[in-house]
Amino acid sequence: MSRVIFNQIPSEVPSVILAAPRIARHFRAPPRLVIPFSPKLAPPHERLALLSRHFSSQPPTQLTASPDRNWKSASRNTPQIVTDQRRTLGAQTSPLQKQIEMAEPAPNGAATASQQPPHPAILIPGPVEFSDEVLQSMSHYSESHVGQPFVNVFGDVLAQLRKLFQTTNPKSQPIVISGSGTLGWDQVAANVTEPGDEALVLHTGYFADSFADCFETYGVKATQLKAPIGDRPQLDAVEKALKEKKYKVITITHTDTSTGVLSEIEAVAKLVRKVSPDTLIIIDGVCSVGCEEIRFDDWDLDVVLSASQKAIGCPAGLSILMVSGRAIEAFEKRTHPPGSYFASWKNWLPILRNYEAKKPSYFATPSPQLIHALHTSLNQILSIPLQDRFKRHKEVSQHVKKTVESWGLKQLATKPENQASGMTAIWLPDGLKPTDVLPHVLKKGVVFAGGLHKECATKYVRFGHMGVSVMDGKKDDIERALDALKEGLQAAGWKQQ
Amino acid sequence: MSRVIFNQIPSEVPSVILAAPRIARHFRAPPRLVIPFSPKLAPPHERLALLSRHFSSQPPTQLTASPDRNWKSASRNTPQIVTDQRRTLGAQTSPLQKQIEMAEPAPNGAATASQQPPHPAILIPGPVEFSDEVLQSMSHYSESHVGQPFVNVFGDVLAQLRKLFQTTNPKSQPIVISGSGTLGWDQVAANVTEPGDEALVLHTGYFADSFADCFETYGVKATQLKAPIGDRPQLDAVEKALKEKKYKVITITHTDTSTGVLSEIEAVAKLVRKVSPDTLIIIDGVCSVGCEEIRFDDWDLDVVLSASQKAIGCPAGLSILMVSGRAIEAFEKRTHPPGSYFASWKNWLPILRNYEAKKPSYFATPSPQLIHALHTSLNQILSIPLQDRFKRHKEVSQHVKKTVESWGLKQLATKPENQASGMTAIWLPDGLKPTDVLPHVLKKGVVFAGGLHKECATKYVRFGHMGVSVMDGKKDDIERALDALKEGLQAAGWKQQ
């Protein structure tokens, strides 16, 4: 009979663990250039408070208590059962949780070198590699979805999202629902727009086509403003389109995952407010939230929709949105009822407001384990200044882009200013298809994605660089991936010019 | 710096683990009556194959290979890297996985006594307690959602669901989408029915009201056939209703979680086929799939919708359905396009068919971790005959019901034949509210749910008995919960008559 040990720290590292590095080596090239990264750190007690909150068993009123309080809680050395009823609500601190509570985060925001089983590095534009702590949170023991311990964590997550989206406006509303990023489109089309409304969809790749399809499903007329593959609609074209017709919403894919093209949110938003001030600004930030700057308040945005499994660094399964007071007002003024039941804000807004106020509430059962993982991931993200996170993603992205350029390869995103920080879409050398190259890359222990844009899917590959693979200075995923790509291309017959 | 150890078995149990039982004891009453359970077991090598498949790294063509093959794979004692390209696709077996692969399942279908941190037993009508192996699968390392290892697991899950729903009809289609049970209603209302269609909703509690709301959202007229609280619509009333009007669908909540009332699916289905043969039969099996018999083919059902977090024993976050060829035909013959984008079968059916054929495919990103957990849970469920599982749930349910009856308490479900096996809704003694009793129950380490039916929510409590708390003979959750309930009632001032 095997013993399955959960949430426990062995006092001595058993031999089977010592064997792991030998295995891992099969997927690791020799040590290489480490891209330097020195974020401005919050003071240690603040960082600790951020990291430990997930594992804290403080009742709701104490969640905003001083870091010292958390520190005190963390400094106990032996597990204790506290008879206080509030502590029996399901938030006992396990030995592992205790250790994590007591740990200082590494200066780069990732707590330790990975202890996951050896596996190929997932460097696609989502799902990404996850931190050990995030994966550990996925196996949280069962809780009631309306019990206070879980309600506290969910409430905390919603408050954390305000920070991630850089909004302090109390009218803004964070939303987290079980689903995928796609569900965010339904939320917009079924709640913000009504049948007969017009939507202007800026097209930078595959995902604009799909968002347009989603609008049409709900009776909304979608007009796409297209740019050549690898480019984005220019401001003058957007201005012209906005002046031709009254659009209820404009949608902008921040990073189109099919092309790696980055849109200029701030400039487009400013333009919209100037020429069509009532048009609501909808950002598809599935592949940008967590790795690209998004200033929800400053840029005066209305909806930013995202998903958990990309730069937010939490396994797939959550649709995540930030919604403005203006978008909610549009929803409240609708003349048609919302076009979806599961995605209806009528059903969800009261629930989410209650959760954020730490009050139990029920419409549909959330996933406590995914919410715990999101909580841990957001704690890690917010443990350093967001600016440092965005800068690091940009630096690593530039490193990837310059390296492949130095080999003579070109990107789909044609201009430096429209290249995303979270991924790089790379044209393959003439005559090579993803299926010629990716199996060789995989043999080197790295997973890339093939093309997705319907007009050229067989001519390029996509390299995702988001989350711990970028932020954890102990991981050499990026360098290994560049090596694997080069060797994969060579194995497929490519000769560098 | 702490070390976070994943998926590893310590060679010696460290002192911190030895401390855990002492902690756990705070939530445990002394040993008590164990309800005997002796399922007919599959031969050991077959059971092993079922359990180990989740951790198997066999390429797709070998997933149907003989158990011996799995046995061979499982019998290696040291982790090895196999250079075969297919094995580098992300399916290396970790030391822990290896141990689980090599383990014999316990005769009751749960592999070991729980190694989870001490926490109150969650005995609400979902989410339920999860097995260690299911929770462990939740922390699976990241994978590409279109990579072969994950595609194989997802395909396997869909095939397992056919067994759970007892369908061998190749026209049946299993569906698994990120979301909650509620999303299943949207799938029915947006795909099976069209605006203007009529739905007959048999009402046994809260969830019929909600399903009716969902239909109305999609323009479908819902007529509810109600019964007094605790009862179910009788066959003659159903027959009368079916004869009065042409209904596109009839919906039946198998177990209404708000009342614990069980519907008689087989008899109603037979009646529908007799008096209104074209009416599609929709079962809300959120609280029944996995603990109540459902014979999808034999009973000639059209849609059974469920969710992951109840008797299926996997954390919340998945909408799970079985759909008949007839329901798909109705979908294909629609004159209106589906009313939802995220829940559209137009988008999902090709993807799910591809996954089951072990072909990569993409519409919206699934959650690999939840799918792994579902895979593990279904392996555990299918490791013993389904009949034994249903029988065990019925026995435990009867034990709970008879015990509370012996104290003089009554259930909402008035007649033995309409009492669900997965939960018991219990009227509180006069003058007591859930808030008077549940905090005392919680102090004893057990979480129950309050009432949910809008007409009487403050007058009863709900006791969920599904999944490992019922099936794992090593767990004493049920007896502890009965004790906790009795003591909680006494603490609130109740005196047994």
mmCIF file of C-alpha atoms in Angstrom, chain A residues 59-373:
data_model
loop_
_atom_site.group_PDB
_atom_site.id
_atom_site.type_symbol
_atom_site.label_atom_id
_atom_site.label_comp_id
_atom_site.label_asym_id
_atom_site.label_seq_id
_atom_site.Cartn_x
_atom_site.Cartn_y
_atom_site.Cartn_z
ATOM 1 C CA PRO A 59 -11.270 35.677 10.248
ATOM 2 C CA PRO A 60 -12.533 38.282 7.782
ATOM 3 C CA THR A 61 -12.142 41.313 9.978
ATOM 4 C CA GLN A 62 -8.475 40.560 10.353
ATOM 5 C CA LEU A 63 -7.663 40.173 6.686
ATOM 6 C CA THR A 64 -6.754 43.830 6.564
ATOM 7 C CA ALA A 65 -4.821 43.683 9.823
ATOM 8 C CA SER A 66 -1.223 44.810 10.035
ATOM 9 C CA PRO A 67 1.522 42.613 8.591
ATOM 10 C CA ASP A 68 2.849 42.102 12.100
ATOM 11 C CA ARG A 69 -0.247 40.174 12.930
ATOM 12 C CA ASN A 70 0.393 37.827 10.038
ATOM 13 C CA TRP A 71 4.018 37.627 11.021
ATOM 14 C CA LYS A 72 3.066 36.582 14.529
ATOM 15 C CA SER A 73 0.752 33.959 13.137
ATOM 16 C CA ALA A 74 3.500 32.734 10.861
ATOM 17 C CA SER A 75 6.158 32.595 13.529
ATOM 18 C CA ARG A 76 4.678 29.734 15.472
ATOM 19 C CA ASN A 77 6.854 26.724 14.991
ATOM 20 C CA THR A 78 4.519 23.850 15.735
ATOM 21 C CA PRO A 79 1.052 23.192 14.367
ATOM 22 C CA GLN A 80 -1.580 24.042 16.933
ATOM 23 C CA ILE A 81 -5.295 23.622 17.017
ATOM 24 C CA VAL A 82 -6.944 26.794 18.156
ATOM 25 C CA THR A 83 -10.277 26.199 19.757
ATOM 26 C CA ASP A 84 -11.624 29.566 18.677
ATOM 27 C CA GLN A 85 -14.661 28.643 16.623
ATOM 28 C CA ARG A 86 -13.654 30.906 13.772
ATOM 29 C CA ARG A 87 -10.493 28.900 13.382
ATOM 30 C CA THR A 88 -12.396 25.678 13.043
ATOM 31 C CA LEU A 89 -14.124 26.965 9.927
ATOM 32 C CA GLY A 90 -11.794 25.075 7.681
ATOM 33 C CA ALA A 91 -8.738 27.267 7.603
ATOM 34 C CA GLN A 92 -6.307 25.288 9.717
ATOM 35 C CA THR A 93 -2.761 25.845 8.642
ATOM 36 C CA SER A 94 -1.054 22.676 7.489
ATOM 37 C CA PRO A 95 2.664 22.130 8.085
ATOM 38 C CA LEU A 96 3.453 22.966 4.463
ATOM 39 C CA GLN A 97 1.309 26.056 4.521
ATOM 40 C CA LYS A 98 3.112 27.062 7.706
ATOM 41 C CA GLN A 99 6.467 26.688 5.969
ATOM 42 C CA ILE A 100 5.331 28.750 3.032
ATOM 43 C CA GLU A 101 3.932 31.350 5.389
ATOM 44 C CA MET A 102 7.317 31.573 7.044
ATOM 45 C CA ALA A 103 9.287 31.699 3.823
ATOM 46 C CA GLU A 104 10.681 34.859 2.356
ATOM 47 C CA PRO A 105 9.810 35.118 -1.303
ATOM 48 C CA ALA A 106 12.810 35.024 -3.585
ATOM 49 C CA PRO A 107 13.704 38.493 -4.873
ATOM 50 C CA ASN A 108 12.143 37.757 -8.224
ATOM 51 C CA GLY A 109 8.761 36.926 -6.801
ATOM 52 C CA ALA A 110 8.963 33.164 -7.202
ATOM 53 C CA ALA A 111 9.536 31.365 -3.951
ATOM 54 C CA THR A 112 11.797 28.476 -4.876
ATOM 55 C CA ALA A 113 13.289 26.525 -7.719
ATOM 56 C CA SER A 114 10.656 24.191 -9.122
ATOM 57 C CA GLN A 115 10.010 20.910 -7.358
ATOM 58 C CA GLN A 116 7.574 19.707 -10.011
ATOM 59 C CA PRO A 117 8.198 16.402 -11.756
ATOM 60 C CA PRO A 118 10.396 16.776 -14.823
ATOM 61 C CA HIS A 119 8.300 17.715 -17.811
ATOM 62 C CA PRO A 120 8.729 19.669 -21.028
ATOM 63 C CA ALA A 121 8.640 23.437 -20.528
ATOM 64 C CA ILE A 122 5.286 24.748 -21.768
ATOM 65 C CA LEU A 123 6.181 27.884 -23.699
ATOM 66 C CA ILE A 124 3.014 28.382 -25.680
ATOM 67 C CA PRO A 125 0.860 31.505 -25.424
ATOM 68 C CA GLY A 126 -1.073 29.873 -22.570
ATOM 69 C CA PRO A 127 -1.466 27.775 -20.545
ATOM 70 C CA VAL A 128 1.958 28.688 -19.179
ATOM 71 C CA GLU A 129 4.217 27.073 -16.576
ATOM 72 C CA PHE A 130 2.845 27.529 -13.058
ATOM 73 C CA SER A 131 4.677 28.091 -9.779
ATOM 74 C CA ASP A 132 4.838 25.266 -7.265
ATOM 75 C CA GLU A 133 2.756 27.265 -4.819
ATOM 76 C CA VAL A 134 0.004 27.858 -7.361
ATOM 77 C CA LEU A 135 -0.170 24.159 -8.226
ATOM 78 C CA GLN A 136 -0.105 23.270 -4.552
ATOM 79 C CA SER A 137 -3.110 25.535 -3.986
ATOM 80 C CA MET A 138 -4.987 23.589 -6.655
ATOM 81 C CA SER A 139 -5.044 20.595 -4.319
ATOM 82 C CA HIS A 140 -6.618 22.513 -1.437
ATOM 83 C CA TYR A 141 -8.907 20.278 0.610
ATOM 84 C CA SER A 142 -12.624 20.622 0.026
ATOM 85 C CA GLU A 143 -14.503 23.581 1.411
ATOM 86 C CA SER A 144 -18.040 24.838 1.299
ATOM 87 C CA HIS A 145 -18.382 27.457 -1.430
ATOM 88 C CA VAL A 146 -20.491 29.505 0.995
ATOM 89 C CA GLY A 147 -18.358 28.889 4.097
ATOM 90 C CA GLN A 148 -16.577 31.877 5.591
ATOM 91 C CA PRO A 149 -12.999 30.671 4.959
ATOM 92 C CA PHE A 150 -13.608 30.314 1.228
ATOM 93 C CA VAL A 151 -15.735 33.454 1.027
ATOM 94 C CA ASN A 152 -12.834 35.366 2.589
ATOM 95 C CA VAL A 153 -10.391 34.062 0.011
ATOM 96 C CA PHE A 154 -12.716 34.804 -2.899
ATOM 97 C CA GLY A 155 -13.325 38.308 -1.534
ATOM 98 C CA ASP A 156 -9.612 38.826 -1.256
ATOM 99 C CA VAL A 157 -9.098 37.687 -4.867
ATOM 100 C CA LEU A 158 -11.586 40.278 -6.095
ATOM 101 C CA ALA A 159 -9.762 42.994 -4.158
ATOM 102 C CA GLN A 160 -6.431 41.795 -5.574
ATOM 103 C CA LEU A 161 -7.803 42.056 -9.103
ATOM 104 C CA ARG A 162 -8.494 45.757 -8.546
ATOM 105 C CA LYS A 163 -4.761 46.162 -7.937
ATOM 106 C CA LEU A 164 -3.772 44.093 -10.956
ATOM 107 C CA PHE A 165 -6.031 46.160 -13.221
ATOM 108 C CA GLN A 166 -4.897 49.363 -11.502
ATOM 109 C CA THR A 167 -8.344 50.600 -10.589
ATOM 110 C CA THR A 168 -9.353 52.304 -7.361
ATOM 111 C CA ASN A 169 -12.692 53.542 -8.654
ATOM 112 C CA PRO A 170 -15.295 51.998 -6.340
ATOM 113 C CA LYS A 171 -17.688 51.691 -9.286
ATOM 114 C CA SER A 172 -15.358 49.240 -11.014
ATOM 115 C CA GLN A 173 -16.418 45.617 -10.570
ATOM 116 C CA PRO A 174 -14.111 42.591 -10.747
ATOM 117 C CA ILE A 175 -15.742 39.390 -11.999
ATOM 118 C CA VAL A 176 -14.474 35.810 -11.712
ATOM 119 C CA ILE A 177 -16.633 32.970 -13.079
ATOM 120 C CA SER A 178 -15.810 29.337 -13.856
ATOM 121 C CA GLY A 179 -15.257 29.081 -17.592
ATOM 122 C CA SER A 180 -12.587 30.056 -20.083
ATOM 123 C CA GLY A 181 -11.503 33.359 -21.603
ATOM 124 C CA THR A 182 -14.152 32.874 -24.266
ATOM 125 C CA LEU A 183 -16.871 33.263 -21.653
ATOM 126 C CA GLY A 184 -15.714 36.889 -21.277
ATOM 127 C CA TRP A 185 -16.920 37.578 -24.824
ATOM 128 C CA ASP A 186 -20.331 36.164 -23.954
ATOM 129 C CA GLN A 187 -20.434 38.336 -20.853
ATOM 130 C CA VAL A 188 -19.843 41.439 -22.960
ATOM 131 C CA ALA A 189 -22.167 40.500 -25.809
ATOM 132 C CA ALA A 190 -24.979 39.293 -23.528
ATOM 133 C CA ASN A 191 -24.806 42.059 -20.896
ATOM 134 C CA VAL A 192 -23.259 45.232 -22.321
ATOM 135 C CA THR A 193 -24.694 45.139 -25.830
ATOM 136 C CA GLU A 194 -28.276 44.484 -26.874
ATOM 137 C CA PRO A 195 -29.738 42.953 -30.017
ATOM 138 C CA GLY A 196 -29.500 45.549 -32.769
ATOM 139 C CA ASP A 197 -26.479 47.340 -31.281
ATOM 140 C CA GLU A 198 -23.368 47.943 -33.352
ATOM 141 C CA ALA A 199 -19.884 46.802 -32.342
ATOM 142 C CA LEU A 200 -16.651 47.978 -33.949
ATOM 143 C CA VAL A 201 -14.115 45.153 -33.738
ATOM 144 C CA LEU A 202 -10.479 46.078 -34.341
ATOM 145 C CA HIS A 203 -8.915 43.088 -36.041
ATOM 146 C CA THR A 204 -5.351 42.010 -35.340
ATOM 147 C CA GLY A 205 -5.878 38.264 -35.824
ATOM 148 C CA TYR A 206 -8.002 35.178 -35.201
ATOM 149 C CA PHE A 207 -9.556 36.360 -31.966
ATOM 150 C CA ALA A 208 -11.287 39.360 -33.519
ATOM 151 C CA ASP A 209 -13.098 37.011 -35.913
ATOM 152 C CA SER A 210 -14.263 34.941 -32.962
ATOM 153 C CA PHE A 211 -15.342 37.925 -30.853
ATOM 154 C CA ALA A 212 -17.315 39.160 -33.876
ATOM 155 C CA ASP A 213 -18.988 35.727 -34.140
ATOM 156 C CA CYS A 214 -19.887 35.969 -30.476
ATOM 157 C CA PHE A 215 -21.542 39.368 -30.983
ATOM 158 C CA GLU A 216 -23.557 38.054 -33.909
ATOM 159 C CA THR A 217 -24.780 35.168 -31.720
ATOM 160 C CA TYR A 218 -26.417 37.732 -29.442
ATOM 161 C CA GLY A 219 -27.913 39.762 -32.285
ATOM 162 C CA VAL A 220 -25.253 42.489 -32.253
ATOM 163 C CA LYS A 221 -23.905 43.696 -35.601
ATOM 164 C CA ALA A 222 -20.113 43.444 -35.642
ATOM 165 C CA THR A 223 -18.056 45.523 -38.066
ATOM 166 C CA GLN A 224 -14.438 44.488 -38.300
ATOM 167 C CA LEU A 225 -11.712 47.013 -39.007
ATOM 168 C CA LYS A 226 -8.859 44.964 -40.386
ATOM 169 C CA ALA A 227 -5.141 45.491 -40.853
ATOM 170 C CA PRO A 228 -2.666 43.415 -42.860
ATOM 171 C CA ILE A 229 -1.425 40.313 -41.009
ATOM 172 C CA GLY A 230 1.123 41.452 -38.434
ATOM 173 C CA ASP A 231 -0.118 45.016 -38.283
ATOM 174 C CA ARG A 232 -2.909 46.765 -36.392
ATOM 175 C CA PRO A 233 -5.577 49.225 -37.493
ATOM 176 C CA GLN A 234 -4.110 52.728 -37.444
ATOM 177 C CA LEU A 235 -5.594 55.548 -35.422
ATOM 178 C CA ASP A 236 -6.791 57.506 -38.448
ATOM 179 C CA ALA A 237 -8.705 54.475 -39.712
ATOM 180 C CA VAL A 238 -10.252 53.947 -36.280
ATOM 181 C CA GLU A 239 -11.252 57.623 -36.131
ATOM 182 C CA LYS A 240 -12.838 57.428 -39.557
ATOM 183 C CA ALA A 241 -14.808 54.326 -38.610
ATOM 184 C CA LEU A 242 -16.033 55.851 -35.338
ATOM 185 C CA LYS A 243 -17.268 58.916 -37.199
ATOM 186 C CA GLU A 244 -19.195 56.905 -39.770
ATOM 187 C CA LYS A 245 -21.560 55.170 -37.379
ATOM 188 C CA LYS A 246 -22.700 55.172 -33.759
ATOM 189 C CA TYR A 247 -21.041 52.182 -32.111
ATOM 190 C CA LYS A 248 -22.227 50.951 -28.727
ATOM 191 C CA VAL A 249 -18.846 49.293 -28.152
ATOM 192 C CA ILE A 250 -15.397 49.133 -29.670
ATOM 193 C CA THR A 251 -13.335 46.007 -28.992
ATOM 194 C CA ILE A 252 -9.577 45.821 -29.058
ATOM 195 C CA THR A 253 -7.563 42.635 -28.666
ATOM 196 C CA HIS A 254 -4.640 43.770 -26.547
ATOM 197 C CA THR A 255 -2.383 40.916 -27.655
ATOM 198 C CA ASP A 256 -3.808 38.743 -30.390
ATOM 199 C CA THR A 257 -2.512 35.279 -29.532
ATOM 200 C CA SER A 258 -2.659 34.219 -33.161
ATOM 201 C CA THR A 259 -0.206 36.874 -34.361
ATOM 202 C CA GLY A 260 1.578 38.322 -31.340
ATOM 203 C CA VAL A 261 0.404 41.772 -32.425
ATOM 204 C CA LEU A 262 0.055 44.293 -29.597
ATOM 205 C CA SER A 263 -2.622 46.979 -29.804
ATOM 206 C CA GLU A 264 -2.118 50.493 -28.487
ATOM 207 C CA ILE A 265 -4.863 50.603 -25.867
ATOM 208 C CA GLU A 266 -4.092 53.981 -24.347
ATOM 209 C CA ALA A 267 -4.047 55.838 -27.659
ATOM 210 C CA VAL A 268 -7.158 54.146 -29.026
ATOM 211 C CA ALA A 269 -9.030 54.775 -25.772
ATOM 212 C CA LYS A 270 -8.080 58.463 -25.861
ATOM 213 C CA LEU A 271 -9.277 58.688 -29.447
ATOM 214 C CA VAL A 272 -12.605 57.002 -28.624
ATOM 215 C CA ARG A 273 -13.260 59.392 -25.753
ATOM 216 C CA LYS A 274 -12.546 62.288 -28.133
ATOM 217 C CA VAL A 275 -14.597 61.309 -31.177
ATOM 218 C CA SER A 276 -17.265 58.966 -29.756
ATOM 219 C CA PRO A 277 -17.365 59.500 -26.006
ATOM 220 C CA ASP A 278 -20.340 57.207 -25.332
ATOM 221 C CA THR A 279 -18.796 54.204 -27.051
ATOM 222 C CA LEU A 280 -17.791 51.641 -24.453
ATOM 223 C CA ILE A 281 -14.193 50.425 -24.690
ATOM 224 C CA ILE A 282 -13.826 46.660 -24.445
ATOM 225 C CA ILE A 283 -10.342 45.142 -24.185
ATOM 226 C CA ASP A 284 -9.672 41.463 -24.839
ATOM 227 C CA GLY A 285 -6.766 41.113 -22.431
ATOM 228 C CA VAL A 286 -6.651 37.302 -22.345
ATOM 229 C CA CYS A 287 -2.996 37.294 -23.387
ATOM 230 C CA SER A 288 -1.976 40.619 -21.854
ATOM 231 C CA VAL A 289 -3.327 40.981 -18.313
ATOM 232 C CA GLY A 290 -0.386 40.249 -16.029
ATOM 233 C CA CYS A 291 2.368 40.959 -18.545
ATOM 234 C CA GLU A 292 1.389 44.224 -20.273
ATOM 235 C CA GLU A 293 0.586 47.494 -18.573
ATOM 236 C CA ILE A 294 -3.165 48.089 -18.241
ATOM 237 C CA ARG A 295 -4.288 51.210 -16.382
ATOM 238 C CA PHE A 296 -8.018 50.663 -16.119
ATOM 239 C CA ASP A 297 -8.841 53.998 -14.476
ATOM 240 C CA ASP A 298 -6.234 56.207 -16.160
ATOM 241 C CA TRP A 299 -7.087 54.950 -19.627
ATOM 242 C CA ASP A 300 -10.811 55.143 -18.869
ATOM 243 C CA LEU A 301 -11.606 51.591 -20.004
ATOM 244 C CA ASP A 302 -14.978 49.856 -19.681
ATOM 245 C CA VAL A 303 -14.331 46.122 -19.804
ATOM 246 C CA VAL A 304 -11.047 44.250 -19.720
ATOM 247 C CA LEU A 305 -11.647 40.532 -20.048
ATOM 248 C CA SER A 306 -9.054 37.876 -19.383
ATOM 249 C CA ALA A 307 -8.463 34.270 -18.370
ATOM 250 C CA SER A 308 -6.498 32.603 -15.617
ATOM 251 C CA GLN A 309 -3.997 30.493 -17.558
ATOM 252 C CA LYS A 310 -1.779 33.054 -19.260
ATOM 253 C CA ALA A 311 0.210 35.863 -17.638
ATOM 254 C CA ILE A 312 -1.999 35.665 -14.536
ATOM 255 C CA GLY A 313 -0.255 32.340 -13.908
ATOM 256 C CA CYS A 314 -3.119 30.162 -12.652
ATOM 257 C CA PRO A 315 -4.438 27.003 -14.337
ATOM 258 C CA ALA A 316 -7.196 27.377 -16.926
ATOM 259 C CA GLY A 317 -10.818 27.378 -15.822
ATOM 260 C CA LEU A 318 -11.626 30.970 -14.868
ATOM 261 C CA SER A 319 -13.083 33.865 -16.827
ATOM 262 C CA ILE A 320 -11.755 37.077 -15.235
ATOM 263 C CA LEU A 321 -13.035 40.577 -15.959
ATOM 264 C CA MET A 322 -12.823 44.149 -14.740
ATOM 265 C CA VAL A 323 -15.904 46.184 -15.572
ATOM 266 C CA SER A 324 -16.433 49.950 -15.242
ATOM 267 C CA GLY A 325 -19.328 51.751 -13.593
ATOM 268 C CA ARG A 326 -20.256 53.012 -17.061
ATOM 269 C CA ALA A 327 -20.470 49.446 -18.427
ATOM 270 C CA ILE A 328 -22.639 48.412 -15.481
ATOM 271 C CA GLU A 329 -24.848 51.433 -16.109
ATOM 272 C CA ALA A 330 -25.258 50.369 -19.739
ATOM 273 C CA PHE A 331 -26.188 46.911 -18.462
ATOM 274 C CA GLU A 332 -28.718 48.337 -16.006
ATOM 275 C CA LYS A 333 -30.332 50.491 -18.699
ATOM 276 C CA ARG A 334 -30.821 47.626 -21.168
ATOM 277 C CA THR A 335 -34.274 47.267 -22.625
ATOM 278 C CA HIS A 336 -33.783 43.553 -23.399
ATOM 279 C CA PRO A 337 -32.971 41.097 -20.606
ATOM 280 C CA PRO A 338 -29.410 39.696 -20.727
ATOM 281 C CA GLY A 339 -28.993 37.153 -23.534
ATOM 282 C CA SER A 340 -27.389 34.460 -21.398
ATOM 283 C CA TYR A 341 -28.320 32.832 -18.097
ATOM 284 C CA PHE A 342 -24.969 31.462 -16.945
ATOM 285 C CA ALA A 343 -23.127 34.632 -18.068
ATOM 286 C CA SER A 344 -25.815 37.056 -16.889
ATOM 287 C CA TRP A 345 -24.573 39.925 -14.774
ATOM 288 C CA LYS A 346 -28.065 40.098 -13.308
ATOM 289 C CA ASN A 347 -27.267 36.764 -11.719
ATOM 290 C CA TRP A 348 -23.608 37.423 -10.930
ATOM 291 C CA LEU A 349 -23.208 41.069 -9.865
ATOM 292 C CA PRO A 350 -25.018 40.717 -6.520
ATOM 293 C CA ILE A 351 -23.068 37.545 -5.786
ATOM 294 C CA LEU A 352 -19.681 39.062 -6.580
ATOM 295 C CA ARG A 353 -20.428 42.176 -4.546
ATOM 296 C CA ASN A 354 -21.352 39.963 -1.614
ATOM 297 C CA TYR A 355 -18.212 37.867 -1.982
ATOM 298 C CA GLU A 356 -16.060 40.993 -2.005
ATOM 299 C CA ALA A 357 -17.867 42.155 1.154
ATOM 300 C CA LYS A 358 -17.006 38.708 2.586
ATOM 301 C CA LYS A 359 -20.673 37.684 2.700
ATOM 302 C CA PRO A 360 -21.721 34.187 1.589
ATOM 303 C CA SER A 361 -23.820 34.207 -1.553
ATOM 304 C CA TYR A 362 -24.890 31.748 -4.216
ATOM 305 C CA PHE A 363 -25.823 31.730 -7.857
ATOM 306 C CA ALA A 364 -23.703 28.935 -9.350
ATOM 307 C CA THR A 365 -20.999 26.977 -7.552
ATOM 308 C CA PRO A 366 -17.536 28.510 -7.971
ATOM 309 C CA SER A 367 -14.408 26.334 -7.992
ATOM 310 C CA PRO A 368 -12.742 26.778 -4.588
ATOM 311 C CA GLN A 369 -9.525 25.104 -5.736
ATOM 312 C CA LEU A 370 -9.098 27.368 -8.777
ATOM 313 C CA ILE A 371 -9.911 30.417 -6.647
ATOM 314 C CA HIS A 372 -7.249 29.374 -4.133
ATOM 315 C CA ALA A 373 -4.735 28.976 -6.958
#
